[in-house]
Amino acid sequence: MEFISTRGVSTPVPLRDAVFQGLASDGGLFMPLTLPSFDVDTLTGMQGESWPELAFRVLGAFLEGSLADKTVTALVGETLNFPVPLVQLSERIHVLELFHGPTLAFKDVGARFMASLLAHYRDPEGPTMTVLTATSGDTGGAVAKALHGLENVRVVVLFPDGRVTPRQERQFSTLGGNVLALAVKGDFDDCQRLAKEAFRADRGTGAKTGSLTSANSINVARFLPQTTYFFKAWRDFEACRSNRTRILFSVPSGNFGNLAAGMTAKAAGMPGASFLAATNANDVVPEYLHTGVFSPRPSVTTVSTAMDVGNPSNLDRILHLYGKDMDSLAQDLVGQRVTDEETLSCIRRTYRDTGYVLDPHTAVGLAALEKRMEPRSDQTGIVLATAHPAKFAGVVEPAIGTEMPIPPELAGCLEGKRQVTPIEPRLEALQEILEA
Ligand SMILES: *Cc1c(COP(=O)(O)O)cnc(C)c1O
């Protein structure tokens, strides 16, 4: 399998290059040259398979010719090794819990897989590889945790100072060792821009490919494994048994990697699925779907901080899947913006009515779904639960009016020593630190 750019200018590259380059040389995002096509019989055949088994099949097909089967099995086995249960919330609404990984966020899926793949490719005798990661909160923890302690690898986390929760910050700032946490005076868009600039500059100097690599959600190694839980949820719902069942996946979105993965799963054969792009006030994509005008702008701060993205990168992948055919895209995807008030009231109401505690991001997904599900139809809604509520106790506890227990995955790092270096949002400031 080779990987092409969504901009279609660069020549196709093998997986290894796509992973180390992060961004294609024409500035586009990498996508598989061709998509596998799973037929309903194959998907039905996945009945009873565990998530890793199913993920091996799915990723094996996406990565055919790029990695040996036994490598894919090993990568999947050591990274996708936590449960992703589907929990019923009401008659027609289910929650796909993606937050049972080591850092309690769905980003564990892509970040752990990518980290293991980097470790697989790494030359233990070669120069130190720096993995540069801009984070709106959860990526940093997931990537840092996955690469912590690995020889010849350095992890640099760029996060917007004061805009990630204290518990999120603890997850990457207490590891120490080969993990460096940089508090950028700016927002997530600044962090993302800095990472891109550093990356471009590194290439410009002819530095050895792979010395600096990005672990952001644009990386194809993070993107592809996320397709697997859509297949898993679809399978769990046994949609394959009835061609009348239609699933509306509500995806709480920021940089749109998660949603792009779901739509890629559909393009690779998952039938009967449509999608809801649920956003907070950073509603560039819902606006685009509604008006056809894409106008990226600086992000605004909300209670669902990991989704405060003003210029989402992965929309290009979605447009690529549809060959920019907006009419067919409109049949499969709608957008919905949710205000902070609606998010908080959704957390409060859901807790009161069902006892289920939502994190603010998942609440955006549920609130959007409640607005957009077809009334009295055979449509089922599945909300992707992207983080454990305990990571956002400052927002969730006042809304539900009670304290939550702290999961053991979090308790450990809350006690560790915080090590953070503040930096200005300028390339020179970052380069100075990278070269030190
Ligand atoms: C990153 C993140 C999102 C947004 O995911 P994208 O793939 O960037 O759209 C949503 N919720 C949480 C908790 C996140 O960490």
Short mmCIF file of C-alpha atoms and ligand atoms in Angstrom, two decimals:
data_model
loop_
_atom_site.label_atom_id
_atom_site.label_comp_id
_atom_site.label_asym_id
_atom_site.label_seq_id
_atom_site.Cartn_x
_atom_site.Cartn_y
_atom_site.Cartn_z
CA MET A 1 0.00 0.00 0.00
CA GLU A 2 1.29 3.42 -0.91
CA PHE A 3 0.12 6.76 0.44
CA ILE A 4 -0.88 9.78 -1.58
CA SER A 5 -1.39 13.41 -0.68
CA THR A 6 -4.89 14.87 -0.38
CA ARG A 7 -3.55 17.68 -2.59
CA GLY A 8 -2.61 15.15 -5.23
CA VAL A 9 0.68 16.78 -6.26
CA SER A 10 3.35 14.73 -4.47
CA THR A 11 4.13 11.25 -5.74
CA PRO A 12 2.88 8.28 -3.68
CA VAL A 13 5.21 7.19 -0.86
CA PRO A 14 5.56 4.02 1.20
CA LEU A 15 4.16 3.84 4.74
CA ARG A 16 7.48 4.52 6.42
CA ASP A 17 7.96 7.80 4.53
CA ALA A 18 4.35 8.83 5.15
CA VAL A 19 4.83 8.25 8.88
CA PHE A 20 8.14 10.11 9.13
CA GLN A 21 7.13 12.97 6.86
CA GLY A 22 3.80 13.48 8.63
CA LEU A 23 2.71 16.00 6.02
CA ALA A 24 3.15 15.35 2.29
CA SER A 25 5.69 17.54 0.48
CA ASP A 26 2.88 19.46 -1.26
CA GLY A 27 1.40 20.33 2.16
CA GLY A 28 -1.45 17.80 1.91
CA LEU A 29 -2.30 14.94 4.27
CA PHE A 30 -1.49 11.34 3.49
CA MET A 31 -4.26 8.92 2.57
CA PRO A 32 -4.03 5.32 1.34
CA LEU A 33 -3.72 5.20 -2.46
CA THR A 34 -6.61 2.74 -2.58
CA LEU A 35 -9.02 1.74 0.15
CA PRO A 36 -9.69 -1.88 1.02
CA SER A 37 -13.27 -2.86 0.43
CA PHE A 38 -14.86 -5.01 3.09
CA ASP A 39 -18.03 -6.70 2.00
CA VAL A 40 -20.88 -7.34 4.38
CA ASP A 41 -19.99 -11.05 4.59
CA THR A 42 -16.48 -10.24 5.78
CA LEU A 43 -17.85 -7.78 8.30
CA THR A 44 -20.38 -10.35 9.46
CA GLY A 45 -17.52 -12.82 9.71
CA MET A 46 -16.01 -10.52 12.31
CA GLN A 47 -18.86 -11.43 14.63
CA GLY A 48 -17.41 -12.58 17.91
CA GLU A 49 -13.91 -11.30 17.23
CA SER A 50 -12.25 -9.17 19.91
CA TRP A 51 -11.28 -5.61 19.08
CA PRO A 52 -7.59 -6.52 18.52
CA GLU A 53 -8.61 -9.41 16.25
CA LEU A 54 -10.94 -7.21 14.28
CA ALA A 55 -8.37 -4.38 14.24
CA PHE A 56 -5.75 -6.74 12.88
CA ARG A 57 -8.04 -7.61 10.00
CA VAL A 58 -8.94 -4.01 9.27
CA LEU A 59 -5.41 -2.61 9.59
CA GLY A 60 -3.94 -5.64 7.88
CA ALA A 61 -6.02 -4.74 4.82
CA PHE A 62 -5.18 -1.02 5.00
CA LEU A 63 -1.47 -1.73 5.41
CA GLU A 64 -1.16 -4.68 3.04
CA GLY A 65 2.30 -4.79 1.53
CA SER A 66 3.57 -2.15 4.00
CA LEU A 67 4.05 -4.26 7.09
CA ALA A 68 4.29 -8.00 7.63
CA ASP A 69 1.20 -9.60 9.18
CA LYS A 70 3.13 -10.52 12.27
CA THR A 71 4.23 -6.91 12.73
CA VAL A 72 0.65 -5.68 12.46
CA THR A 73 -0.43 -8.34 14.96
CA ALA A 74 2.30 -7.28 17.38
CA LEU A 75 1.56 -3.56 17.01
CA VAL A 76 -2.16 -4.07 17.49
CA GLY A 77 -1.59 -6.44 20.40
CA GLU A 78 0.61 -4.02 22.32
CA THR A 79 -1.40 -0.87 21.62
CA LEU A 80 -5.10 -1.61 21.17
CA ASN A 81 -5.22 -3.64 24.35
CA PHE A 82 -7.99 -2.00 26.31
CA PRO A 83 -11.77 -2.35 26.08
CA VAL A 84 -13.93 -0.11 23.83
CA PRO A 85 -17.40 -1.03 25.09
CA LEU A 86 -20.71 0.11 23.62
CA VAL A 87 -22.99 1.25 26.46
CA GLN A 88 -26.70 1.79 25.98
CA LEU A 89 -27.87 5.15 27.27
CA SER A 90 -31.48 5.22 26.12
CA GLU A 91 -33.72 3.33 23.73
CA ARG A 92 -32.05 4.65 20.61
CA ILE A 93 -28.76 6.06 21.87
CA HIS A 94 -25.53 4.23 22.64
CA VAL A 95 -22.17 5.52 23.84
CA LEU A 96 -18.95 4.06 22.43
CA GLU A 97 -16.51 4.42 25.32
CA LEU A 98 -13.05 5.04 23.91
CA PHE A 99 -11.50 6.23 27.16
CA HIS A 100 -10.27 3.05 28.82
CA GLY A 101 -6.67 3.37 27.63
CA PRO A 102 -3.72 4.39 29.85
CA THR A 103 -4.39 8.15 29.59
CA LEU A 104 -8.18 7.87 29.59
CA ALA A 105 -8.71 9.47 26.17
CA PHE A 106 -9.55 8.15 22.72
CA LYS A 107 -6.24 9.56 21.55
CA ASP A 108 -4.58 6.56 23.18
CA VAL A 109 -5.73 4.55 20.16
CA GLY A 110 -3.87 6.49 17.49
CA ALA A 111 -1.04 7.77 19.65
CA ARG A 112 -0.10 4.37 21.04
CA PHE A 113 -0.22 2.74 17.63
CA MET A 114 1.91 5.45 16.11
CA ALA A 115 4.39 5.36 18.97
CA SER A 116 4.83 1.62 18.59
CA LEU A 117 5.27 1.98 14.86
CA LEU A 118 7.97 4.62 15.39
CA ALA A 119 9.67 2.32 17.86
CA HIS A 120 9.46 -0.45 15.26
CA TYR A 121 11.12 1.73 12.62
CA ARG A 122 13.66 3.35 14.96
CA ASP A 123 17.32 2.64 14.50
CA PRO A 124 18.62 1.91 18.00
CA GLU A 125 22.12 2.83 16.84
CA GLY A 126 21.10 5.94 14.88
CA PRO A 127 20.72 9.55 16.00
CA THR A 128 18.07 10.45 18.55
CA MET A 129 14.64 10.84 17.03
CA THR A 130 12.59 13.79 18.29
CA VAL A 131 8.84 13.35 18.27
CA LEU A 132 7.26 16.79 18.30
CA THR A 133 3.64 16.91 19.41
CA ALA A 134 1.27 19.85 19.57
CA THR A 135 -1.58 19.06 21.92
CA SER A 136 -4.92 20.58 22.83
CA GLY A 137 -4.78 18.40 25.93
CA ASP A 138 -5.02 14.69 25.32
CA THR A 139 -2.52 13.92 22.57
CA GLY A 140 0.42 15.02 24.68
CA GLY A 141 -0.33 12.56 27.45
CA ALA A 142 -1.05 9.67 25.12
CA VAL A 143 2.09 10.13 22.97
CA ALA A 144 4.38 10.89 25.90
CA LYS A 145 3.14 7.94 27.89
CA ALA A 146 3.56 5.60 24.94
CA LEU A 147 7.15 6.70 24.18
CA HIS A 148 8.31 7.38 27.72
CA GLY A 149 11.59 5.69 28.57
CA LEU A 150 12.35 4.57 25.02
CA GLU A 151 16.02 4.83 24.12
CA ASN A 152 17.05 7.16 21.29
CA VAL A 153 13.67 8.87 21.29
CA ARG A 154 12.86 12.29 22.71
CA VAL A 155 9.28 13.52 23.07
CA VAL A 156 8.60 17.26 22.97
CA VAL A 157 5.05 18.27 23.90
CA LEU A 158 3.82 21.75 22.88
CA PHE A 159 0.69 22.73 24.78
CA PRO A 160 -1.22 26.02 25.13
CA ASP A 161 -0.32 27.43 28.54
CA GLY A 162 -3.32 27.44 30.87
CA ARG A 163 -5.65 25.94 28.30
CA VAL A 164 -5.36 22.28 29.18
CA THR A 165 -6.81 20.98 32.43
CA PRO A 166 -4.42 20.55 35.37
CA ARG A 167 -5.00 16.80 35.24
CA GLN A 168 -4.25 16.63 31.51
CA GLU A 169 -1.10 18.64 32.07
CA ARG A 170 0.02 16.31 34.84
CA GLN A 171 -0.22 13.36 32.49
CA PHE A 172 2.66 14.58 30.32
CA SER A 173 4.50 16.98 32.65
CA THR A 174 5.27 14.51 35.43
CA LEU A 175 6.91 11.83 33.29
CA GLY A 176 10.33 13.49 32.99
CA GLY A 177 13.17 11.51 31.44
CA ASN A 178 12.89 11.69 27.65
CA VAL A 179 9.68 13.77 27.80
CA LEU A 180 9.89 17.58 27.61
CA ALA A 181 6.73 19.66 28.23
CA LEU A 182 6.71 23.15 26.67
CA ALA A 183 4.01 25.62 27.78
CA VAL A 184 3.39 27.83 24.75
CA LYS A 185 2.10 31.34 25.43
CA GLY A 186 -0.77 31.11 22.97
CA ASP A 187 -3.56 28.79 21.88
CA PHE A 188 -3.59 25.35 20.30
CA ASP A 189 -3.45 26.82 16.81
CA ASP A 190 -0.14 28.48 17.79
CA CYS A 191 1.17 25.12 18.97
CA GLN A 192 0.15 23.44 15.75
CA ARG A 193 1.69 26.21 13.66
CA LEU A 194 4.96 26.03 15.62
CA ALA A 195 5.18 22.28 15.11
CA LYS A 196 4.57 22.67 11.39
CA GLU A 197 7.17 25.44 11.10
CA ALA A 198 9.80 23.49 13.02
CA PHE A 199 9.13 20.57 10.82
CA ARG A 200 9.46 22.54 7.61
CA ALA A 201 12.67 24.21 8.84
CA ASP A 202 14.13 20.82 9.77
CA ARG A 203 13.51 19.56 6.27
CA GLY A 204 14.88 22.74 4.78
CA THR A 205 18.23 22.22 6.47
CA GLY A 206 18.45 18.79 4.91
CA ALA A 207 18.46 17.17 8.32
CA LYS A 208 18.31 13.42 8.19
CA THR A 209 14.70 12.37 7.63
CA GLY A 210 13.30 11.05 10.83
CA SER A 211 15.33 13.19 13.17
CA LEU A 212 12.26 15.33 13.75
CA THR A 213 8.86 13.79 13.39
CA SER A 214 5.37 14.86 14.31
CA ALA A 215 2.86 12.77 16.23
CA ASN A 216 -0.14 14.91 15.50
CA SER A 217 -3.51 13.72 14.39
CA ILE A 218 -2.51 14.46 10.81
CA ASN A 219 -0.14 11.49 10.91
CA VAL A 220 -1.46 8.55 8.98
CA ALA A 221 -0.26 6.19 11.72
CA ARG A 222 -2.61 7.87 14.16
CA PHE A 223 -5.41 8.18 11.72
CA LEU A 224 -5.73 4.60 10.42
CA PRO A 225 -6.13 2.71 13.74
CA GLN A 226 -9.08 4.95 14.56
CA THR A 227 -11.07 3.32 11.76
CA THR A 228 -11.10 0.07 13.72
CA TYR A 229 -13.47 1.04 16.53
CA PHE A 230 -16.06 2.27 14.07
CA PHE A 231 -16.09 -1.20 12.53
CA LYS A 232 -16.16 -2.69 16.02
CA ALA A 233 -19.13 -0.54 17.11
CA TRP A 234 -20.96 -1.29 13.90
CA ARG A 235 -20.32 -5.00 14.40
CA ASP A 236 -21.35 -4.87 18.06
CA PHE A 237 -24.56 -3.27 17.05
CA GLU A 238 -25.12 -6.20 14.74
CA ALA A 239 -26.13 -3.86 12.00
CA CYS A 240 -25.04 -6.56 9.60
CA ARG A 241 -28.04 -8.63 10.61
CA SER A 242 -30.59 -6.16 9.38
CA ASN A 243 -30.26 -3.94 6.40
CA ARG A 244 -32.87 -1.64 7.88
CA THR A 245 -30.67 -0.52 10.73
CA ARG A 246 -29.04 2.80 10.14
CA ILE A 247 -26.44 4.23 12.47
CA LEU A 248 -25.78 7.90 12.97
CA PHE A 249 -22.29 8.30 14.52
CA SER A 250 -21.98 11.54 16.45
CA VAL A 251 -18.31 12.47 16.63
CA PRO A 252 -17.18 15.26 18.99
CA SER A 253 -14.72 17.00 16.71
CA GLY A 254 -11.80 19.41 16.89
CA ASN A 255 -9.14 18.61 14.32
CA PHE A 256 -11.53 16.11 12.66
CA GLY A 257 -9.22 13.10 12.63
CA ASN A 258 -11.72 10.94 14.43
CA LEU A 259 -14.55 11.81 12.07
CA ALA A 260 -12.33 11.39 9.01
CA ALA A 261 -11.46 7.89 10.27
CA GLY A 262 -15.14 7.00 10.62
CA MET A 263 -15.90 8.23 7.13
CA THR A 264 -12.93 6.26 5.82
CA ALA A 265 -14.39 3.15 7.46
CA LYS A 266 -17.62 3.83 5.63
CA ALA A 267 -15.79 4.33 2.34
CA ALA A 268 -14.08 0.97 2.97
CA GLY A 269 -17.41 -0.80 3.16
CA MET A 270 -19.16 -0.18 6.50
CA PRO A 271 -22.76 0.08 5.31
CA GLY A 272 -25.70 2.01 6.72
CA ALA A 273 -23.64 4.60 8.55
CA SER A 274 -23.90 8.35 8.45
CA PHE A 275 -22.10 10.94 10.53
CA LEU A 276 -22.67 13.99 12.64
CA ALA A 277 -19.81 16.47 13.04
CA ALA A 278 -20.44 17.75 16.56
CA THR A 279 -18.50 20.86 17.51
CA ASN A 280 -18.44 23.46 20.24
CA ALA A 281 -18.42 27.18 19.34
CA ASN A 282 -15.46 26.44 17.04
CA ASP A 283 -17.88 25.58 14.26
CA VAL A 284 -15.86 26.14 11.09
CA VAL A 285 -16.87 22.74 9.70
CA PRO A 286 -20.62 22.80 10.51
CA GLU A 287 -20.64 26.25 8.94
CA TYR A 288 -18.83 24.94 5.89
CA LEU A 289 -21.29 22.06 5.50
CA HIS A 290 -24.13 24.51 5.77
CA THR A 291 -22.87 27.35 3.58
CA GLY A 292 -20.11 25.84 1.45
CA VAL A 293 -17.72 28.50 2.72
CA PHE A 294 -14.64 27.38 4.65
CA SER A 295 -13.38 30.19 6.84
CA PRO A 296 -10.77 29.12 9.37
CA ARG A 297 -10.35 31.57 12.22
CA PRO A 298 -8.65 31.79 15.62
CA SER A 299 -10.12 29.33 18.08
CA VAL A 300 -12.27 30.42 20.99
CA THR A 301 -12.04 28.84 24.44
CA THR A 302 -14.88 26.57 25.53
CA VAL A 303 -15.54 23.96 28.24
CA SER A 304 -14.60 21.23 25.74
CA THR A 305 -11.04 22.50 25.32
CA ALA A 306 -9.67 19.56 23.32
CA MET A 307 -12.03 20.64 20.54
CA ASP A 308 -11.00 24.30 20.48
CA VAL A 309 -9.56 24.20 16.98
CA GLY A 310 -10.07 27.04 14.56
CA ASN A 311 -8.41 25.57 11.49
CA PRO A 312 -9.10 21.84 11.44
CA SER A 313 -6.62 19.88 9.32
CA ASN A 314 -8.39 16.61 8.71
CA LEU A 315 -11.29 18.08 6.77
CA ASP A 316 -9.05 17.62 3.73
CA ARG A 317 -9.19 13.86 4.26
CA ILE A 318 -12.98 13.91 4.25
CA LEU A 319 -13.10 16.01 1.08
CA HIS A 320 -10.56 13.70 -0.50
CA LEU A 321 -12.82 10.69 0.18
CA TYR A 322 -15.66 12.39 -1.64
CA GLY A 323 -13.59 13.82 -4.46
CA LYS A 324 -15.04 17.20 -3.39
CA ASP A 325 -18.51 16.00 -4.43
CA MET A 326 -20.44 18.09 -1.92
CA ASP A 327 -23.80 16.54 -2.73
CA SER A 328 -22.77 13.02 -1.82
CA LEU A 329 -20.89 14.35 1.19
CA ALA A 330 -24.07 16.10 2.37
CA GLN A 331 -25.90 12.76 2.30
CA ASP A 332 -23.44 11.19 4.71
CA LEU A 333 -22.47 14.09 6.94
CA VAL A 334 -24.24 16.87 8.78
CA GLY A 335 -22.76 19.34 11.26
CA GLN A 336 -24.05 20.68 14.53
CA ARG A 337 -22.64 23.31 16.82
CA VAL A 338 -23.30 23.09 20.57
CA THR A 339 -22.91 25.97 23.02
CA ASP A 340 -21.22 25.65 26.41
CA GLU A 341 -24.60 26.09 28.12
CA GLU A 342 -26.06 23.23 26.12
CA THR A 343 -23.01 21.11 26.94
CA LEU A 344 -23.32 21.72 30.67
CA SER A 345 -27.06 21.16 30.67
CA CYS A 346 -26.55 17.91 28.76
CA ILE A 347 -24.08 16.69 31.42
CA ARG A 348 -26.51 17.67 34.18
CA ARG A 349 -29.62 16.19 32.54
CA THR A 350 -27.96 12.93 31.53
CA TYR A 351 -26.63 12.41 35.05
CA ARG A 352 -30.01 13.17 36.58
CA ASP A 353 -31.96 10.92 34.19
CA THR A 354 -29.58 8.00 33.79
CA GLY A 355 -26.77 8.30 36.37
CA TYR A 356 -24.25 8.32 33.48
CA VAL A 357 -21.43 10.87 33.76
CA LEU A 358 -20.35 12.50 30.49
CA ASP A 359 -17.16 14.42 29.94
CA PRO A 360 -17.66 17.83 28.24
CA HIS A 361 -16.53 16.55 24.81
CA THR A 362 -18.80 13.54 24.81
CA ALA A 363 -21.59 15.84 26.01
CA VAL A 364 -21.14 17.96 22.87
CA GLY A 365 -21.61 14.77 20.87
CA LEU A 366 -24.74 13.76 22.75
CA ALA A 367 -26.30 17.23 22.71
CA ALA A 368 -25.72 17.42 18.95
CA LEU A 369 -27.21 13.96 18.47
CA GLU A 370 -30.32 14.86 20.43
CA LYS A 371 -30.83 17.80 18.10
CA ARG A 372 -30.19 15.93 14.88
CA MET A 373 -31.51 12.40 15.25
CA GLU A 374 -34.54 11.73 13.13
CA PRO A 375 -37.61 11.46 15.34
CA ARG A 376 -39.50 8.14 15.27
CA SER A 377 -37.28 6.39 12.74
CA ASP A 378 -35.19 3.25 12.66
CA GLN A 379 -32.07 5.34 13.09
CA THR A 380 -29.78 4.51 16.01
CA GLY A 381 -27.39 7.06 17.44
CA ILE A 382 -23.89 6.19 18.62
CA VAL A 383 -21.95 8.91 20.43
CA LEU A 384 -18.19 8.53 20.57
CA ALA A 385 -17.10 9.08 24.18
CA THR A 386 -13.69 10.62 23.69
CA ALA A 387 -12.49 11.15 27.27
CA HIS A 388 -13.08 9.98 30.82
CA PRO A 389 -15.05 12.61 32.78
CA ALA A 390 -12.51 12.57 35.64
CA LYS A 391 -10.01 14.35 33.36
CA PHE A 392 -12.39 17.31 33.33
CA ALA A 393 -13.53 17.30 36.94
CA GLY A 394 -13.45 21.11 37.07
CA VAL A 395 -16.28 21.28 34.54
CA VAL A 396 -18.12 18.05 35.28
CA GLU A 397 -18.35 18.06 39.08
CA PRO A 398 -20.13 21.43 39.37
CA ALA A 399 -22.54 20.29 36.64
CA ILE A 400 -23.51 17.04 38.34
CA GLY A 401 -23.23 18.48 41.84
CA THR A 402 -21.09 15.69 43.22
CA GLU A 403 -17.47 14.56 43.31
CA MET A 404 -16.18 11.75 41.13
CA PRO A 405 -13.69 9.11 42.22
CA ILE A 406 -10.24 9.52 40.63
CA PRO A 407 -9.34 6.55 38.42
CA PRO A 408 -6.00 4.90 39.27
CA GLU A 409 -4.53 5.88 35.85
CA LEU A 410 -4.83 9.53 36.93
CA ALA A 411 -4.11 9.21 40.63
CA GLY A 412 -0.49 8.18 40.00
CA CYS A 413 0.53 11.21 37.94
CA LEU A 414 -1.30 13.67 40.21
CA GLU A 415 1.38 12.99 42.79
CA GLY A 416 4.37 13.31 40.42
CA LYS A 417 6.58 16.38 40.10
CA ARG A 418 5.43 18.88 37.45
CA GLN A 419 8.22 19.82 35.00
CA VAL A 420 7.25 22.49 32.48
CA THR A 421 9.28 24.95 30.38
CA PRO A 422 7.44 28.10 29.23
CA ILE A 423 8.12 29.36 25.68
CA GLU A 424 6.99 32.19 23.42
CA PRO A 425 5.02 31.10 20.32
CA ARG A 426 7.97 31.73 17.99
CA LEU A 427 9.93 29.25 15.90
CA GLU A 428 13.31 30.57 17.12
CA ALA A 429 12.30 29.95 20.73
CA LEU A 430 11.36 26.36 19.91
CA GLN A 431 14.48 25.74 17.82
CA GLU A 432 16.68 26.98 20.61
CA ILE A 433 15.22 24.36 22.91
CA LEU A 434 15.27 21.61 20.29
CA GLU A 435 18.95 22.21 19.59
CA ALA A 436 19.96 22.43 23.24
C1 LIG B 1 -8.80 15.44 20.49
C2 LIG B 1 -10.11 15.29 21.15
C3 LIG B 1 -11.30 15.47 20.44
C4 LIG B 1 -11.31 15.88 18.98
O1 LIG B 1 -10.85 14.85 18.14
P1 LIG B 1 -10.40 15.19 16.64
O2 LIG B 1 -9.99 13.91 16.05
O3 LIG B 1 -9.29 16.18 16.75
O4 LIG B 1 -11.60 15.79 15.97
C5 LIG B 1 -12.50 15.27 21.09
N1 LIG B 1 -12.53 14.93 22.39
C6 LIG B 1 -11.42 14.76 23.11
C7 LIG B 1 -11.53 14.41 24.54
C8 LIG B 1 -10.17 14.93 22.52
O5 LIG B 1 -9.07 14.76 23.24
#
